[in-house]
Short mmCIF file of the C-alpha atoms (twelve columns), coordinates in Angstrom:
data_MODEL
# 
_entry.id   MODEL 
# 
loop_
_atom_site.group_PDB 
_atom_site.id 
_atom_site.type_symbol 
_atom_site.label_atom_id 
_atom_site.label_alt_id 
_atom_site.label_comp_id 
_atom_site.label_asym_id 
_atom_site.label_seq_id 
_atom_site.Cartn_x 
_atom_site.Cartn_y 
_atom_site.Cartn_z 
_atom_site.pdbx_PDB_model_num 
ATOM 1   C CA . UNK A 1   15.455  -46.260 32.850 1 
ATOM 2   C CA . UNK A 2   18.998  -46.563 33.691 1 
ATOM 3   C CA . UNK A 3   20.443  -49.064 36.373 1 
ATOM 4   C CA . UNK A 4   20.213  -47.398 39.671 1 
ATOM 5   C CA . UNK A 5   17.929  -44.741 38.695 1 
ATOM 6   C CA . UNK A 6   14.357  -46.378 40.138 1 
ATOM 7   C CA . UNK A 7   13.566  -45.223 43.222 1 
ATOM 8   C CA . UNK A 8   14.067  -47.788 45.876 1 
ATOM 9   C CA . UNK A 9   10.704  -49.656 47.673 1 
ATOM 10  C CA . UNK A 10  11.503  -47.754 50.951 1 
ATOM 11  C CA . UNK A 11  12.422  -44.700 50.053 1 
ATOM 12  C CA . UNK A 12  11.025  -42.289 47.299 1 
ATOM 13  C CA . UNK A 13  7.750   -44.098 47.419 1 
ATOM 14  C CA . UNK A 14  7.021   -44.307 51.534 1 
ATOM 15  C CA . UNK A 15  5.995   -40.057 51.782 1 
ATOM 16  C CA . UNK A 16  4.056   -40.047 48.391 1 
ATOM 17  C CA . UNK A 17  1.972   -43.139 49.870 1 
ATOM 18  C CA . UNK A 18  1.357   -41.735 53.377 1 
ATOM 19  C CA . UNK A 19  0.451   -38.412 51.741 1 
ATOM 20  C CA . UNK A 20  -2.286  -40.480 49.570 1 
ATOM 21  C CA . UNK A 21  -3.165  -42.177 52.715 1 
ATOM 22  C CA . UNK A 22  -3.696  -38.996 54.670 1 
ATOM 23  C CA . UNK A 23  -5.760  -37.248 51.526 1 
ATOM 24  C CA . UNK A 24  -7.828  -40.550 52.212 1 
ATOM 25  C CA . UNK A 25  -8.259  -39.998 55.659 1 
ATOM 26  C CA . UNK A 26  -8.914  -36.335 55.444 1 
ATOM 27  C CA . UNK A 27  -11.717 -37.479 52.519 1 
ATOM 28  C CA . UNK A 28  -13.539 -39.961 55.154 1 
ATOM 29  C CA . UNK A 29  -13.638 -38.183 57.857 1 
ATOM 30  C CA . UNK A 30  -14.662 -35.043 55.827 1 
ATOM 31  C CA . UNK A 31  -17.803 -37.070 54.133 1 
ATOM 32  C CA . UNK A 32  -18.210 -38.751 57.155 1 
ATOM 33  C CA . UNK A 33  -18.709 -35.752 59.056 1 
ATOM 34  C CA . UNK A 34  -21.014 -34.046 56.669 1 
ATOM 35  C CA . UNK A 35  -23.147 -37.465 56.241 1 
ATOM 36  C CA . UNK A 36  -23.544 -37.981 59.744 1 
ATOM 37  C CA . UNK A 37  -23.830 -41.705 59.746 1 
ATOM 38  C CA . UNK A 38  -21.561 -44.312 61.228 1 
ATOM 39  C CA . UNK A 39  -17.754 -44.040 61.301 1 
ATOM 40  C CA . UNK A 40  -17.815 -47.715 59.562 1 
ATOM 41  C CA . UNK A 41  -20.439 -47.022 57.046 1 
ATOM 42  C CA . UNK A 42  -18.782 -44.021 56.255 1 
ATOM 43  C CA . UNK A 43  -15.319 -45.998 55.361 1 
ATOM 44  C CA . UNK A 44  -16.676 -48.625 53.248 1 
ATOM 45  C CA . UNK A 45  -18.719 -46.523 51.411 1 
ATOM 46  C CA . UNK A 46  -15.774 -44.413 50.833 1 
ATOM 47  C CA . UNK A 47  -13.571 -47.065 49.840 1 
ATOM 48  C CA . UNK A 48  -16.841 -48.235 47.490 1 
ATOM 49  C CA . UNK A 49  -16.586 -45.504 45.758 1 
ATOM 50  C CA . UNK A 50  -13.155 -45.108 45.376 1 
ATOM 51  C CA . UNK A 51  -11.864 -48.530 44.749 1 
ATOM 52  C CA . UNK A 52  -9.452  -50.124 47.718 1 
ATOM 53  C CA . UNK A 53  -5.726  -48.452 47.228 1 
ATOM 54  C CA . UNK A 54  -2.832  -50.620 48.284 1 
ATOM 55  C CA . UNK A 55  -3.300  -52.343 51.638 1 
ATOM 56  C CA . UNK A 56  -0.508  -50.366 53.448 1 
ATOM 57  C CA . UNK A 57  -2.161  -47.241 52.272 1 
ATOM 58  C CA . UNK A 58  -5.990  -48.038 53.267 1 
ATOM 59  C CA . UNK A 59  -4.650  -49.334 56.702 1 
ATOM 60  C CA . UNK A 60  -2.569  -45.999 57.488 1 
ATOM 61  C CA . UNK A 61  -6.031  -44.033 56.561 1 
ATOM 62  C CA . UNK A 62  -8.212  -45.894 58.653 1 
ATOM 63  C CA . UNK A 63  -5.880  -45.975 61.441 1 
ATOM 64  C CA . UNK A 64  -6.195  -42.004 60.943 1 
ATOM 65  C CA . UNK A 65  -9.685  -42.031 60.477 1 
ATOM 66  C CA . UNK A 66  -10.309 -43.902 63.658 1 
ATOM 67  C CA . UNK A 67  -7.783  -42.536 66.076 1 
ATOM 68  C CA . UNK A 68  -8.802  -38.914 65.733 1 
ATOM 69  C CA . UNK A 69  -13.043 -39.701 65.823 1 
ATOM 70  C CA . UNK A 70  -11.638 -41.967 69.356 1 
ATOM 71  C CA . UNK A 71  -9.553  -39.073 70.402 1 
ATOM 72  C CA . UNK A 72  -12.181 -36.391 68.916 1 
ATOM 73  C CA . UNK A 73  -13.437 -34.454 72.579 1 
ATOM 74  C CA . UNK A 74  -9.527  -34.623 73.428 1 
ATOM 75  C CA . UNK A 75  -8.480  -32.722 69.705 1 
ATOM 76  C CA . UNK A 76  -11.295 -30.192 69.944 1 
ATOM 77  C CA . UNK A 77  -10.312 -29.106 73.304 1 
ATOM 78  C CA . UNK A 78  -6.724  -28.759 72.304 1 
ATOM 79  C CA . UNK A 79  -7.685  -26.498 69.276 1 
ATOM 80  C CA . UNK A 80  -9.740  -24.686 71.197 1 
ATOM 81  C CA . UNK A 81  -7.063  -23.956 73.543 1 
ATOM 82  C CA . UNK A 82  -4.364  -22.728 71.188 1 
ATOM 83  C CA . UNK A 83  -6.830  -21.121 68.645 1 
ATOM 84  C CA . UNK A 84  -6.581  -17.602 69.854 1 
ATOM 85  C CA . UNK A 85  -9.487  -15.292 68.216 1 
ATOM 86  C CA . UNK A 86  -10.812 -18.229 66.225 1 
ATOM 87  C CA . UNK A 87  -14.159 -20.468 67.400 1 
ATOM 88  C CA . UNK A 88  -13.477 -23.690 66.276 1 
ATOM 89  C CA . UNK A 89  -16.991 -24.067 65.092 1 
ATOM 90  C CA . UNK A 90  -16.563 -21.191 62.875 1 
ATOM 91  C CA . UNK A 91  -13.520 -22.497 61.054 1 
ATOM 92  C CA . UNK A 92  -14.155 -23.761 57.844 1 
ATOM 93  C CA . UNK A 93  -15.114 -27.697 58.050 1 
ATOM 94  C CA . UNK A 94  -12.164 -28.909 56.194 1 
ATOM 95  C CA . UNK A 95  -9.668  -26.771 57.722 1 
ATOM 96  C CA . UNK A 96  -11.197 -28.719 60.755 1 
ATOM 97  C CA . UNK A 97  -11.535 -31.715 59.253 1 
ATOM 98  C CA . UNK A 98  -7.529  -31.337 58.675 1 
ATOM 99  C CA . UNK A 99  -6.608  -29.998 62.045 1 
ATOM 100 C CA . UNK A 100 -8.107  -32.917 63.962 1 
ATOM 101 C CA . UNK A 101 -6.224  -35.804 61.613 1 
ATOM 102 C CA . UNK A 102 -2.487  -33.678 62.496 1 
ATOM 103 C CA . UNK A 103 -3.442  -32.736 65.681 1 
ATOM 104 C CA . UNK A 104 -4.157  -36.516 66.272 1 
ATOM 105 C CA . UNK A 105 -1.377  -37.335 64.716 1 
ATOM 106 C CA . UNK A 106 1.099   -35.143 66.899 1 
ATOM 107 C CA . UNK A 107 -0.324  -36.045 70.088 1 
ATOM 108 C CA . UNK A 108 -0.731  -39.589 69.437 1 
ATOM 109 C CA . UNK A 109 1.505   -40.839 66.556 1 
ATOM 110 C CA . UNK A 110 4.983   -41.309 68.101 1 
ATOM 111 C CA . UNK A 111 5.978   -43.395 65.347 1 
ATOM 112 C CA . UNK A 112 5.695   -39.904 63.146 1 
ATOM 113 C CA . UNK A 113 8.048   -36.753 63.767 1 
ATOM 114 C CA . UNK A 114 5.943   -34.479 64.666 1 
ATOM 115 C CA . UNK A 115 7.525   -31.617 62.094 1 
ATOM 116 C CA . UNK A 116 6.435   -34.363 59.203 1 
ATOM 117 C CA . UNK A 117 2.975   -34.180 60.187 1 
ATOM 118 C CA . UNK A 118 3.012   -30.384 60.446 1 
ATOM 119 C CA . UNK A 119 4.271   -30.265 56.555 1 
ATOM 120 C CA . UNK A 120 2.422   -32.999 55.735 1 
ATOM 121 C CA . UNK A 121 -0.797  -31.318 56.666 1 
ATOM 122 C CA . UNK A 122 0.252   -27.951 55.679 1 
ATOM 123 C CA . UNK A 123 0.471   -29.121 51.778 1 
ATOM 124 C CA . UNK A 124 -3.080  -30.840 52.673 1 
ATOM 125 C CA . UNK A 125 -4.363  -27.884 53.245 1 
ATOM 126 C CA . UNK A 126 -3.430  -26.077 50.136 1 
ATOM 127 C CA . UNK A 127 -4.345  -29.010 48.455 1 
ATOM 128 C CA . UNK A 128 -7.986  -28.686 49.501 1 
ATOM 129 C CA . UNK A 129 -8.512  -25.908 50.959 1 
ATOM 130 C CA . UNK A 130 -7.133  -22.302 50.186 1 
ATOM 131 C CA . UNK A 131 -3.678  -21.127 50.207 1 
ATOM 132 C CA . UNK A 132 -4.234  -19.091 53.462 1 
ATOM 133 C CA . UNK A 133 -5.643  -22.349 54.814 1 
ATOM 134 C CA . UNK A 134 -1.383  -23.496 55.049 1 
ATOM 135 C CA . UNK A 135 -0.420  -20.877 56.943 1 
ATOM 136 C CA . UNK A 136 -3.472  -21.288 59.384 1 
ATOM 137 C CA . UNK A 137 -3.138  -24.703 59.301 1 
ATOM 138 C CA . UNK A 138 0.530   -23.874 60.178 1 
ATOM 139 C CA . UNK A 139 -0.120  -22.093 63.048 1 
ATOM 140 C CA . UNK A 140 -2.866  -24.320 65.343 1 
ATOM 141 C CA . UNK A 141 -0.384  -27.351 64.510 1 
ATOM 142 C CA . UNK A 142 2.814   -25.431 65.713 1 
ATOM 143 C CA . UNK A 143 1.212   -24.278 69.013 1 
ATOM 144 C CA . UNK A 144 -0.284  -27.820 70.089 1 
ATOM 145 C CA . UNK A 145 3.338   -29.147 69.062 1 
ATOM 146 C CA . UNK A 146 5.266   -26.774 71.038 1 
ATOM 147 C CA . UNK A 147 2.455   -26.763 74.194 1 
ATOM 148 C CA . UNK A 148 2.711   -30.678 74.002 1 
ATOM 149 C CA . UNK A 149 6.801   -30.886 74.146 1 
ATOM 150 C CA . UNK A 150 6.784   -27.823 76.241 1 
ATOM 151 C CA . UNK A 151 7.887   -29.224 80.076 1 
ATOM 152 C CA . UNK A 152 5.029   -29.710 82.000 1 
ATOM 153 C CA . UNK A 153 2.703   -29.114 79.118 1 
ATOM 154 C CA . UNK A 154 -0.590  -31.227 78.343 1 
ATOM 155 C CA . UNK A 155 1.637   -33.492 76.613 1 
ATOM 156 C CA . UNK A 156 4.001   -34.453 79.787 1 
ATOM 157 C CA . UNK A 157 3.018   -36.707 82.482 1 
# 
């Protein structure tokens, strides 16, 4: 490798690790969800299974994990709201499983711009889901963005 050519600690490497961290997260809370058991057995088993990824990288999943199960009743109703001619509980679980890890991440993640999350989760989606899962996924996450910036929206106040 030539001088100047590696890709510096903070950049180049800081999107592919939160992208790991938020396949993580989905993972979890997926499993989780599906296994019914406690939100802490459900992480160390996961991480038991998976080996433990770099500390920065667990951390940023858990901190996922956790805020969206804390924030859950507030997520569901917000997907609800903007999912026109879809019932949540018919949507496929993933798809769910993803919407609830952005949509806790746009409405409580300051620290993230929101249109990172949005892409972020889009990819996700195609990653594990189907390709029409993106451009669903797409979608719910662009109405709860815009309805939380919007002035006087659930977001304000």
């Amino acid at each position: 490798m030539q001088p100047g050519s590696a890709p510096s600690p903070d950049r180049g490497q800081r999107p592919g690790r939160r992208r790991q961290a938020r396949e993580f997260a989905l993972q979890i809370l997926y499993q989780g969800r599906a296994g019914g058991g406690p939100l802490e057995t459900s992480i160390a088993s996961f991480w038991e299974s998976q080996g433990l990824p770099a500390p920065d990288i667990r951390a940023f999943a858990e901190e996922l994990v956790r805020g969206t199960e804390l924030h859950r009743a507030e997520i569901e109703e917000r997907i609800a709201a903007v999912s026109e001619h879809w019932d949540p509980a018919r949507m496929a679980a993933i798809d769910r499983a993803i919407l609830h890890l952005a949509a806790f991440e746009l409405l409580h993640r300051e620290d993230i711009p929101p249109k990172v999350s949005i892409n972020e989760y889009i990819e996700i989606a195609k990653k594990f889901s189907t390709e029409d899962s993106g451009a669903f996924v797409n979608g719910i996450l662009d109405r709860i963005w815009r309805d939380q910036a919007a002035p006087g929206g659930a977001g304000s106040g």
